[in-house]
Structure formats: C-alpha cells, structure tokens
Amino acid sequence: MTRQHHLKGVLLASIACILWGISGVAASTIFQLNSQITALWLTQVRMISAGLILLVMGQVMGVKPIKIWRNRQDSLRLVSYGLLGLVPVQLCYFEAVKYGNAPIATIIQFLGPFIISIYFFLFKHVTPQRSEAIGMIMAFIGTLLIVTHGHLTSLAISPVVLFWGGLSAIGVATNTLIPRPLLQKYGSMTITGWGLLVAGVCLTIFKPLWQVHVQLTGMEISLLLVIIILGTVFPFLMFANSLSYILPTTASLLDAFEPLAATIFSITFLNVQLTGFDLFGGSLIILAVMALSLNVRKMMGLLHRRRTD
C-alpha cells in the first residue's frame, strides 16, 4: 500500500464523516424553516430515496442485490437490521436534532461504541481493558458536563433530547453488530440499500408519506437533496471505498470528524451557541471514543476467531 493510497483512503473517510455531520446541520435547518416537516417524514424520505438509489446503483454495477431475499435467515436478519439498527440511528437522531441541535445530538450519538463495549462485556464476557475503562470514565464525565453544565442537580438540555440521543447511540451499536455476517456475504451496498428501503417502508405504517402534505420551498428542496445525496448516498460510497485503502481501525478514528463538522457548521451558519461545558464535554467524548474504537475492533476480531476455531 503506497503512501498516496493511504492518503486517498484517509481523505475519503474524512470527507464522508464531514458530510454526515453536514447532513445533521441541514436537518436542523429544515426543521427550523418548515414546521410541517417532522423527523418521521424526513427519515422516511431519506431512507426510501437513498435506499432506492443505492440498490439501483448496485444492480447497474452487477452486484445483484435481489439475491439476499432467496435466503430466509439472511432476509430476517436484514429486516432486523433495518428496524433495530437503521431506524434508531436515523429517526431517533433526527428527533434529537429537532428538539435540540445537531452538535449535541451528534455527540450523544457518538457514545455508540461504548454501548458495543458494554454488550461485549455482558453477553460475550469480554472484560474491558484498562484503556477502555479510562475511556468510559472520560465519556461519562463528558456526557455529564453536557447534560448538567456542571450543576449536578439540574439538566442543562431537555430530557427529550437526552432520550432520543440515547436511543440513537443504542442504534449505533445495533447498526454495527446486526449486519456484520451479511456484509461479508453480500457487500455493504446491498445491505445498506435494502436496510434503508425496508426501514423507510416500514415507517410508513405509522404515517404514510402520501397522507402528509408538505409544501416545500426551493431552499427546503435543496436541503432535502443535501440530506439524501450528500448526507447519505455519497458518504456511504466514499466511506466504503476508503476501506480499500486504509484499515477499519483508521477509518473508525476518523469518525470524529462527524461531531466536529456538525459543531463547526452549526456555530458558523446557524449561530448555535455552545457553552464551554458543551465543547469540553464533547471533546472528552470524542477522545474517549477514538481510544475505544481500536479496542472494539480487537474485540470483534477476537470473537470472529473464536467462531472459526
């Protein structure tokens, strides 16, 4: 692997994470501009549109995405991935953005790797290493600073934001763990495309898109396209492509660009005011997750070796 290839992989992963952060800012903006737009409606549109685009692209590229439905067990896992992984990681995230703001929602969601670590400890009996324990303490302190602003007897952010953000963090864990066997077998484009489409269609049970009459301005349509194309399709393709040039551990560390991008763009373009507690607490969480990501990958590798022995 040449240095140029490594740099290309780092750039692809970094830009993908920045685009994910920008999509949160775009969602926050569209919520402010149009009160008719709900997190549910936006999630449905995003999932169905992006899912169809990815599946069509996969078919054109010869991936043959339809073949997964010929296996009943894989089909069930795919549906569970859409409902238990993608729905919380996207719908709950947008709810947190709507009731709060993009930086706080993204930082809380960024706690997902710690949910994975807890899962390994409780159900796979993998004891956290010292660095992981220190990272968990750092993340807890960071979260506590954001939630209380140093006043332990009161909350500085709405409990609703904390609720939806917490669910989105759990979604990050399920979104990572559930589809792993499918990704190795069918590829990320097929699994992500179908997962998005299945989740988006299932969400129409609660409120069908055709029953929601939303009038969009040109600006709102542009923001919607940013969320679908720049915030979903492009970053997925770029991040998946980056793994051809860099290790997954390197790519996971670059995830830190997502909350950083959400924070910078929100302050710059939306005039979102963050306190010193928010910034310091967010920094602690980002540093803790960057340190933990390496060990999470090691845990997954260890479990994979155990299954194959």
Coordinates of N, CA and C in Angstrom, one line a residue, residues 48-266:
I48 N -36.0 5.9 2.1 CA -36.6 5.3 0.8 C -35.8 5.8 -0.4
S49 N -35.5 7.1 -0.4 CA -34.8 7.7 -1.6 C -33.4 7.1 -1.7
A50 N -32.7 7.2 -0.6 CA -31.3 6.7 -0.6 C -31.2 5.2 -0.8
G51 N -32.1 4.5 -0.2 CA -32.1 3.1 -0.4 C -32.3 2.7 -1.9
L52 N -33.3 3.3 -2.5 CA -33.5 3.0 -3.9 C -32.3 3.4 -4.8
I53 N -31.7 4.5 -4.5 CA -30.5 4.9 -5.3 C -29.4 3.9 -5.2
L54 N -29.1 3.5 -3.9 CA -28.1 2.5 -3.7 C -28.4 1.2 -4.4
L55 N -29.6 0.7 -4.3 CA -30.0 -0.6 -4.9 C -29.9 -0.5 -6.5
V56 N -30.3 0.6 -7.0 CA -30.2 0.8 -8.5 C -28.8 0.8 -8.9
M57 N -28.0 1.5 -8.2 CA -26.5 1.6 -8.5 C -25.9 0.2 -8.4
G58 N -26.3 -0.6 -7.3 CA -25.8 -1.9 -7.2 C -26.2 -2.8 -8.3
Q59 N -27.4 -2.7 -8.8 CA -27.8 -3.5 -9.9 C -27.1 -3.2 -11.2
V60 N -26.9 -1.9 -11.4 CA -26.1 -1.4 -12.6 C -24.7 -1.9 -12.5
M61 N -24.1 -1.9 -11.3 CA -22.7 -2.4 -11.2 C -22.6 -3.9 -11.1
G62 N -23.7 -4.6 -11.2 CA -23.6 -6.1 -11.3 C -23.6 -6.7 -9.9
V63 N -24.0 -6.0 -8.9 CA -23.9 -6.6 -7.5 C -25.1 -7.6 -7.3
K64 N -26.2 -7.5 -8.0 CA -27.3 -8.3 -7.9 C -27.9 -8.3 -6.5
P65 N -28.4 -7.2 -6.1 CA -28.9 -7.1 -4.7 C -30.1 -7.9 -4.4
I66 N -30.9 -8.4 -5.3 CA -32.1 -9.2 -5.1 C -31.8 -10.6 -4.5
K67 N -30.6 -11.1 -4.6 CA -30.3 -12.4 -4.3 C -30.4 -12.7 -2.8
I68 N -30.3 -11.7 -1.9 CA -30.4 -11.9 -0.5 C -31.7 -12.4 -0.1
W69 N -32.8 -12.1 -0.8 CA -34.1 -12.5 -0.4 C -34.4 -13.9 -0.7
R70 N -33.5 -14.6 -1.3 CA -33.6 -16.1 -1.5 C -33.2 -16.9 -0.3
N71 N -32.6 -16.2 0.7 CA -32.2 -16.9 1.9 C -33.1 -16.4 3.1
R72 N -33.9 -17.2 3.6 CA -34.9 -16.8 4.7 C -34.2 -16.2 5.9
Q73 N -33.1 -16.9 6.4 CA -32.4 -16.4 7.6 C -31.8 -15.1 7.3
D74 N -31.1 -14.9 6.2 CA -30.5 -13.7 5.9 C -31.5 -12.6 5.7
S75 N -32.7 -12.9 5.1 CA -33.7 -11.9 4.9 C -34.2 -11.4 6.3
L76 N -34.4 -12.3 7.2 CA -34.9 -11.9 8.6 C -33.8 -11.0 9.3
R77 N -32.6 -11.3 9.1 CA -31.5 -10.5 9.7 C -31.5 -9.1 9.1
L78 N -31.7 -9.1 7.8 CA -31.7 -7.8 7.0 C -32.9 -6.9 7.5
V79 N -34.1 -7.5 7.7 CA -35.2 -6.8 8.2 C -34.9 -6.2 9.7
S80 N -34.3 -7.1 10.5 CA -34.0 -6.7 11.9 C -32.9 -5.6 11.8
Y81 N -32.0 -5.6 10.9 CA -31.0 -4.6 10.7 C -31.7 -3.2 10.4
G82 N -32.7 -3.3 9.5 CA -33.4 -2.0 9.1 C -34.2 -1.5 10.3
L83 N -34.9 -2.4 11.0 CA -35.8 -1.9 12.1 C -35.1 -1.6 13.4
L84 N -34.1 -2.4 13.7 CA -33.4 -2.2 15.0 C -32.1 -1.5 14.9
G85 N -31.6 -1.4 13.7 CA -30.3 -0.6 13.5 C -30.5 0.7 12.9
L86 N -31.1 0.7 11.7 CA -31.1 2.0 10.9 C -32.2 2.9 11.4
V87 N -33.3 2.4 11.9 CA -34.4 3.2 12.4 C -34.0 4.1 13.6
P88 N -33.4 3.4 14.6 CA -32.9 4.3 15.8 C -31.8 5.2 15.4
V89 N -30.9 4.7 14.6 CA -29.7 5.5 14.3 C -30.0 6.7 13.4
Q90 N -31.2 6.7 12.7 CA -31.6 7.8 11.9 C -32.8 8.6 12.4
L91 N -33.9 7.9 12.7 CA -35.1 8.5 13.2 C -34.8 9.2 14.5
C92 N -34.2 8.4 15.5 CA -34.0 8.9 16.8 C -33.0 10.1 16.8
Y93 N -32.0 10.0 15.9 CA -31.1 11.1 15.7 C -31.8 12.3 15.2
F94 N -32.6 12.2 14.2 CA -33.3 13.4 13.7 C -34.3 14.0 14.8
E95 N -34.9 13.1 15.6 CA -35.7 13.6 16.7 C -34.8 14.4 17.7
A96 N -33.6 13.9 18.0 CA -32.7 14.7 18.9 C -32.3 16.0 18.3
V97 N -32.1 16.0 17.0 CA -31.7 17.3 16.3 C -32.9 18.2 16.3
K98 N -34.1 17.7 16.1 CA -35.3 18.6 16.1 C -35.5 19.3 17.4
Y99 N -35.4 18.5 18.5 CA -35.7 19.1 19.8 C -34.5 19.8 20.4
G100 N -33.3 19.5 19.9 CA -32.1 20.1 20.4 C -31.3 20.8 19.3
N101 N -30.1 20.3 19.0 CA -29.4 20.9 17.8 C -28.4 19.8 17.3
A102 N -27.9 20.0 16.2 CA -27.1 19.0 15.5 C -25.8 18.6 16.3
P103 N -25.1 19.6 16.9 CA -23.8 19.2 17.6 C -24.1 18.3 18.8
I104 N -25.1 18.7 19.6 CA -25.4 17.9 20.8 C -25.9 16.5 20.5
A105 N -26.8 16.4 19.5 CA -27.4 15.2 19.0 C -26.3 14.2 18.5
T106 N -25.3 14.8 17.7 CA -24.3 14.0 17.1 C -23.3 13.5 18.2
I107 N -23.0 14.4 19.2 CA -22.1 14.0 20.2 C -22.7 12.8 21.1
I108 N -24.0 13.0 21.4 CA -24.6 11.9 22.2 C -24.6 10.6 21.4
Q109 N -25.0 10.7 20.1 CA -25.0 9.5 19.3 C -23.6 8.9 19.2
F110 N -22.6 9.7 19.4 CA -21.2 9.2 19.2 C -20.8 8.3 20.4
L111 N -21.7 8.2 21.4 CA -21.4 7.3 22.5 C -21.7 5.8 22.1
G112 N -22.2 5.6 20.9 CA -22.5 4.2 20.5 C -21.4 3.2 20.7
P113 N -20.2 3.4 20.4 CA -19.1 2.4 20.7 C -19.1 1.9 22.1
F114 N -19.5 2.8 23.1 CA -19.5 2.3 24.5 C -20.6 1.3 24.7
I115 N -21.7 1.5 24.0 CA -22.8 0.5 24.1 C -22.3 -0.8 23.6
I116 N -21.5 -0.8 22.5 CA -20.9 -2.0 21.9 C -20.0 -2.7 23.0
S117 N -19.2 -1.9 23.6 CA -18.3 -2.4 24.6 C -19.0 -3.0 25.8
I118 N -20.1 -2.4 26.2 CA -21.0 -2.9 27.3 C -21.6 -4.3 26.9
Y119 N -22.0 -4.3 25.6 CA -22.6 -5.5 25.1 C -21.6 -6.7 25.1
F120 N -20.4 -6.4 24.7 CA -19.4 -7.5 24.7 C -19.1 -7.9 26.1
F121 N -19.1 -7.0 27.1 CA -18.9 -7.4 28.5 C -20.0 -8.2 29.1
L122 N -21.3 -7.8 28.8 CA -22.4 -8.5 29.4 C -22.7 -9.8 28.8
F123 N -22.6 -9.9 27.4 CA -23.1 -11.1 26.7 C -22.0 -11.9 26.1
K124 N -20.8 -11.4 25.9 CA -19.7 -12.2 25.3 C -18.6 -12.4 26.3
H125 N -18.8 -11.8 27.5 CA -17.8 -12.0 28.6 C -16.4 -11.6 28.2
V126 N -16.3 -10.5 27.5 CA -15.0 -9.9 27.1 C -14.8 -8.7 28.1
T127 N -13.8 -8.9 29.0 CA -13.6 -7.9 30.0 C -12.9 -6.6 29.4
P128 N -13.4 -5.4 29.7 CA -12.8 -4.2 29.2 C -11.4 -4.1 29.7
Q129 N -10.5 -3.6 28.8 CA -9.1 -3.3 29.2 C -9.0 -2.0 30.0
R130 N -7.9 -1.8 30.5 CA -7.7 -0.6 31.3 C -8.0 0.7 30.5
S131 N -7.5 0.7 29.2 CA -7.7 1.9 28.4 C -9.2 2.1 28.1
E132 N -9.9 1.0 28.0 CA -11.4 1.1 27.7 C -12.1 1.6 29.0
A133 N -11.7 1.2 30.1 CA -12.3 1.7 31.4 C -12.0 3.2 31.5
I134 N -10.8 3.6 31.3 CA -10.5 5.0 31.3 C -11.3 5.8 30.3
G135 N -11.5 5.2 29.1 CA -12.3 5.9 28.1 C -13.7 6.0 28.5
M136 N -14.3 5.0 29.1 CA -15.7 5.0 29.6 C -15.8 6.1 30.7
I137 N -14.9 6.2 31.5 CA -14.9 7.3 32.6 C -14.9 8.7 31.9
M138 N -14.0 8.8 30.9 CA -13.9 10.1 30.2 C -15.2 10.4 29.5
A139 N -15.8 9.4 28.9 CA -17.1 9.7 28.2 C -18.2 10.0 29.1
F140 N -18.2 9.3 30.3 CA -19.2 9.6 31.3 C -19.1 11.0 31.8
I141 N -17.9 11.5 32.1 CA -17.7 12.8 32.6 C -18.1 13.8 31.5
G142 N -17.7 13.5 30.2 CA -18.0 14.4 29.1 C -19.5 14.6 29.0
T143 N -20.2 13.4 29.0 CA -21.7 13.4 28.9 C -22.3 14.2 30.1
L144 N -21.8 14.0 31.3 CA -22.3 14.7 32.5 C -22.1 16.2 32.3
L145 N -21.0 16.6 31.8 CA -20.8 18.1 31.6 C -21.8 18.7 30.6
I146 N -22.1 17.9 29.5 CA -23.0 18.4 28.5 C -24.4 18.5 29.1
V147 N -24.8 17.4 29.8 CA -26.2 17.3 30.3 C -26.4 18.3 31.5
T148 N -25.4 18.5 32.3 CA -25.7 19.3 33.5 C -25.0 20.7 33.5
H149 N -24.0 20.9 32.6 CA -23.2 22.1 32.6 C -22.6 22.4 34.0
G150 N -22.2 21.3 34.7 CA -21.5 21.4 35.9 C -22.4 21.5 37.1
H151 N -23.8 21.6 36.9 CA -24.7 21.7 38.0 C -25.4 20.3 38.1
L152 N -24.9 19.5 39.0 CA -25.4 18.1 39.1 C -26.8 17.9 39.5
T153 N -27.4 19.0 40.0 CA -28.8 18.8 40.5 C -29.8 19.2 39.4
S154 N -29.4 19.6 38.2 CA -30.3 20.0 37.2 C -29.8 19.7 35.8
L155 N -30.7 19.6 34.9 CA -30.3 19.3 33.5 C -30.2 20.6 32.7
A156 N -29.2 20.6 31.9 CA -29.0 21.8 31.0 C -29.6 21.6 29.6
I157 N -29.9 20.4 29.3 CA -30.5 20.1 28.0 C -31.8 19.4 28.3
S158 N -32.7 19.4 27.3 CA -34.1 18.8 27.5 C -33.9 17.3 27.7
P159 N -34.7 16.8 28.6 CA -34.8 15.3 28.7 C -35.2 14.6 27.5
V160 N -36.0 15.3 26.6 CA -36.4 14.7 25.4 C -35.2 14.5 24.4
V161 N -34.3 15.5 24.4 CA -33.1 15.4 23.6 C -32.2 14.3 24.1
L162 N -32.1 14.2 25.4 CA -31.3 13.1 26.0 C -31.9 11.7 25.7
F163 N -33.2 11.6 25.7 CA -33.9 10.4 25.4 C -33.6 9.9 24.0
W164 N -33.9 10.8 23.0 CA -33.8 10.5 21.6 C -32.3 10.3 21.3
G165 N -31.4 11.1 21.9 CA -30.0 10.9 21.6 C -29.5 9.6 22.2
G166 N -30.0 9.2 23.3 CA -29.6 7.9 23.9 C -30.0 6.7 23.0
L167 N -31.2 6.8 22.5 CA -31.7 5.8 21.6 C -30.9 5.7 20.4
S168 N -30.5 6.9 19.9 CA -29.7 6.9 18.6 C -28.3 6.3 18.9
A169 N -27.8 6.4 20.1 CA -26.5 5.8 20.5 C -26.6 4.3 20.5
I170 N -27.7 3.8 21.1 CA -28.0 2.4 21.1 C -28.1 1.9 19.6
G171 N -28.7 2.8 18.8 CA -28.9 2.4 17.4 C -27.5 2.3 16.7
V172 N -26.5 3.1 17.1 CA -25.2 2.9 16.5 C -24.6 1.5 16.8
A173 N -24.9 1.0 18.0 CA -24.4 -0.3 18.4 C -25.1 -1.4 17.6
T174 N -26.5 -1.3 17.5 CA -27.2 -2.4 16.8 C -26.9 -2.2 15.3
N175 N -26.7 -1.0 14.8 CA -26.4 -0.8 13.4 C -25.1 -1.4 13.0
T176 N -24.2 -1.5 14.0 CA -22.8 -2.1 13.8 C -22.8 -3.6 13.9
L177 N -23.6 -4.1 14.9 CA -23.5 -5.5 15.3 C -24.4 -6.4 14.4
I178 N -25.6 -6.0 14.1 CA -26.6 -6.9 13.5 C -26.1 -7.3 12.0
P179 N -25.7 -6.3 11.2 CA -25.5 -6.7 9.8 C -24.1 -7.3 9.5
R180 N -23.2 -7.5 10.5 CA -21.9 -8.0 10.2 C -21.8 -9.2 9.4
P181 N -22.5 -10.3 9.7 CA -22.5 -11.5 8.8 C -23.0 -11.3 7.4
L182 N -23.9 -10.4 7.2 CA -24.5 -10.1 5.9 C -23.5 -9.3 5.1
L183 N -22.8 -8.4 5.7 CA -21.8 -7.5 5.0 C -20.7 -8.4 4.3
Q184 N -20.3 -9.4 5.0 CA -19.2 -10.3 4.5 C -19.8 -11.1 3.3
K185 N -21.0 -11.4 3.3 CA -21.6 -12.3 2.3 C -22.2 -11.6 1.1
Y186 N -22.8 -10.4 1.3 CA -23.5 -9.7 0.2 C -22.9 -8.4 -0.2
G187 N -22.0 -7.8 0.7 CA -21.5 -6.5 0.4 C -22.3 -5.4 1.0
S188 N -21.6 -4.3 1.3 CA -22.2 -3.1 2.0 C -23.3 -2.4 1.2
M189 N -23.1 -2.3 -0.1 CA -24.1 -1.6 -0.9 C -25.4 -2.3 -0.9
T190 N -25.5 -3.6 -1.0 CA -26.7 -4.3 -1.0 C -27.4 -4.2 0.4
I191 N -26.6 -4.5 1.4 CA -27.2 -4.5 2.8 C -27.7 -3.1 3.2
T192 N -26.9 -2.1 2.9 CA -27.3 -0.7 3.3 C -28.5 -0.3 2.5
G193 N -28.5 -0.6 1.2 CA -29.6 -0.2 0.3 C -30.9 -0.8 0.7
W194 N -30.9 -2.1 0.9 CA -32.1 -2.8 1.4 C -32.5 -2.4 2.8
G195 N -31.5 -2.3 3.7 CA -31.8 -1.9 5.0 C -32.6 -0.5 5.1
L196 N -32.0 0.4 4.3 CA -32.7 1.8 4.3 C -34.1 1.7 3.7
L197 N -34.2 0.9 2.6 CA -35.5 0.8 2.0 C -36.6 0.1 2.8
V198 N -36.2 -1.0 3.4 CA -37.1 -1.7 4.3 C -37.5 -0.9 5.5
A199 N -36.5 -0.2 6.1 CA -36.8 0.6 7.3 C -37.8 1.8 6.9
G200 N -37.5 2.4 5.8 CA -38.3 3.6 5.4 C -39.7 3.1 5.0
V201 N -39.9 2.0 4.4 CA -41.2 1.5 4.0 C -42.0 1.1 5.3
C202 N -41.3 0.4 6.2 CA -42.0 0.0 7.5 C -42.4 1.2 8.3
L203 N -41.7 2.3 8.2 CA -42.0 3.5 9.0 C -43.3 4.2 8.4
T204 N -43.7 3.9 7.2 CA -44.9 4.4 6.6 C -46.1 3.8 7.3
I205 N -46.0 2.8 8.0 CA -47.1 2.2 8.8 C -47.6 3.2 9.8
F206 N -46.7 4.0 10.4 CA -47.1 4.9 11.4 C -47.7 6.2 10.8
K207 N -47.2 6.6 9.7 CA -47.7 7.8 9.0 C -47.3 7.7 7.5
P208 N -48.2 7.2 6.6 CA -47.9 7.1 5.2 C -47.5 8.4 4.6
L209 N -46.4 8.4 3.8 CA -46.0 9.6 3.1 C -47.1 10.3 2.3
W210 N -47.9 9.5 1.7 CA -48.9 10.1 0.8 C -50.0 10.8 1.6
Q211 N -50.1 10.6 2.9 CA -51.1 11.3 3.7 C -50.5 12.5 4.3
V212 N -49.3 12.8 4.1 CA -48.6 14.0 4.7 C -48.4 15.0 3.5
H213 N -49.1 16.2 3.7 CA -49.0 17.2 2.6 C -48.0 18.3 3.1
V214 N -46.8 18.2 2.6 CA -45.8 19.2 3.0 C -45.4 20.0 1.8
Q215 N -45.6 21.3 2.0 CA -45.2 22.3 0.9 C -43.7 22.7 1.1
L216 N -42.9 22.5 0.1 CA -41.5 22.8 0.2 C -41.1 24.0 -0.7
T217 N -40.3 24.8 -0.2 CA -39.7 25.9 -1.0 C -38.5 25.4 -1.7
G218 N -37.9 26.2 -2.6 CA -36.7 25.8 -3.3 C -35.6 25.5 -2.3
M219 N -35.4 26.3 -1.3 CA -34.4 26.1 -0.3 C -34.5 24.8 0.5
E220 N -35.8 24.5 0.8 CA -36.1 23.3 1.6 C -35.8 22.0 0.7
I221 N -36.1 22.1 -0.6 CA -35.9 21.0 -1.5 C -34.4 20.8 -1.6
S222 N -33.6 21.9 -1.7 CA -32.2 21.8 -1.8 C -31.6 21.2 -0.5
L223 N -32.1 21.5 0.6 CA -31.6 20.9 1.9 C -32.0 19.4 1.9
L224 N -33.2 19.1 1.4 CA -33.6 17.7 1.4 C -32.6 16.9 0.5
L225 N -32.2 17.5 -0.6 CA -31.3 16.8 -1.5 C -29.9 16.6 -0.9
V226 N -29.5 17.7 -0.1 CA -28.3 17.6 0.6 C -28.3 16.4 1.6
I227 N -29.4 16.2 2.3 CA -29.5 15.1 3.3 C -29.5 13.8 2.6
I228 N -30.2 13.7 1.5 CA -30.3 12.4 0.8 C -29.0 12.0 0.0
I229 N -28.5 13.0 -0.8 CA -27.4 12.7 -1.7 C -26.1 12.9 -1.0
L230 N -25.9 14.2 -0.5 CA -24.6 14.5 0.2 C -24.5 13.9 1.6
G231 N -25.6 13.7 2.2 CA -25.6 13.2 3.6 C -25.8 11.7 3.8
T232 N -26.1 11.0 2.7 CA -26.4 9.6 2.8 C -25.7 8.8 1.7
V233 N -26.1 9.0 0.5 CA -25.5 8.2 -0.6 C -24.0 8.4 -0.8
F234 N -23.6 9.7 -1.0 CA -22.2 9.9 -1.2 C -21.3 9.5 -0.1
P235 N -21.6 9.9 1.2 CA -20.7 9.4 2.3 C -20.6 7.9 2.4
F236 N -21.8 7.2 2.2 CA -21.7 5.8 2.3 C -20.7 5.2 1.2
L237 N -20.8 5.7 0.0 CA -20.0 5.1 -1.0 C -18.5 5.5 -0.8
M238 N -18.3 6.7 -0.3 CA -16.9 7.2 0.0 C -16.3 6.4 1.1
F239 N -17.1 6.2 2.2 CA -16.6 5.5 3.4 C -16.3 4.0 3.0
A240 N -17.2 3.4 2.3 CA -17.0 2.0 1.9 C -15.7 1.9 1.0
N241 N -15.6 2.9 0.1 CA -14.4 2.8 -0.8 C -13.1 3.1 0.0
S242 N -13.2 3.9 1.0 CA -12.0 4.2 1.8 C -11.3 2.9 2.4
L243 N -12.2 1.9 2.7 CA -11.7 0.7 3.4 C -10.8 -0.1 2.4
S244 N -10.8 0.2 1.1 CA -9.9 -0.4 0.2 C -8.5 0.1 0.4
Y245 N -8.3 1.2 1.0 CA -7.0 1.9 1.1 C -6.5 2.0 2.6
I246 N -7.4 2.0 3.6 CA -7.0 2.1 4.9 C -7.6 1.0 5.8
L247 N -7.1 0.8 7.0 CA -7.6 -0.2 7.9 C -8.9 0.3 8.5
P248 N -9.9 -0.6 8.9 CA -11.1 -0.2 9.5 C -10.8 0.6 10.8
T249 N -9.7 0.2 11.5 CA -9.4 1.0 12.7 C -9.1 2.4 12.4
T250 N -8.4 2.7 11.4 CA -8.1 4.1 11.0 C -9.4 4.8 10.6
A251 N -10.2 4.1 9.8 CA -11.5 4.7 9.4 C -12.4 5.1 10.6
S252 N -12.4 4.2 11.6 CA -13.2 4.4 12.8 C -12.7 5.6 13.6
L253 N -11.4 5.9 13.6 CA -10.9 7.0 14.3 C -11.3 8.3 13.6
L254 N -11.5 8.3 12.3 CA -11.9 9.4 11.5 C -13.3 9.8 11.7
D255 N -14.1 8.9 12.3 CA -15.5 9.2 12.6 C -15.6 10.5 13.5
A256 N -14.6 10.8 14.2 CA -14.6 12.0 15.0 C -14.9 13.3 14.2
F257 N -14.6 13.2 12.9 CA -14.9 14.4 12.0 C -16.4 14.7 12.0
E258 N -17.3 13.7 12.2 CA -18.7 13.9 12.2 C -19.2 14.9 13.2
P259 N -19.0 14.7 14.5 CA -19.4 15.7 15.5 C -18.7 17.0 15.4
L260 N -17.4 16.9 15.0 CA -16.7 18.2 14.8 C -17.3 19.0 13.7
A261 N -17.6 18.4 12.5 CA -18.2 19.1 11.4 C -19.6 19.6 11.8
A262 N -20.4 18.8 12.5 CA -21.7 19.3 13.0 C -21.6 20.5 13.9
T263 N -20.6 20.5 14.7 CA -20.4 21.6 15.7 C -19.9 22.9 14.9
I264 N -18.9 22.8 14.1 CA -18.4 23.9 13.3 C -19.4 24.5 12.4
F265 N -20.1 23.7 11.7 CA -21.1 24.3 10.7 C -22.3 24.9 11.4
S266 N -22.7 24.3 12.6 CA -23.8 24.8 13.3 C -23.5 26.2 13.9

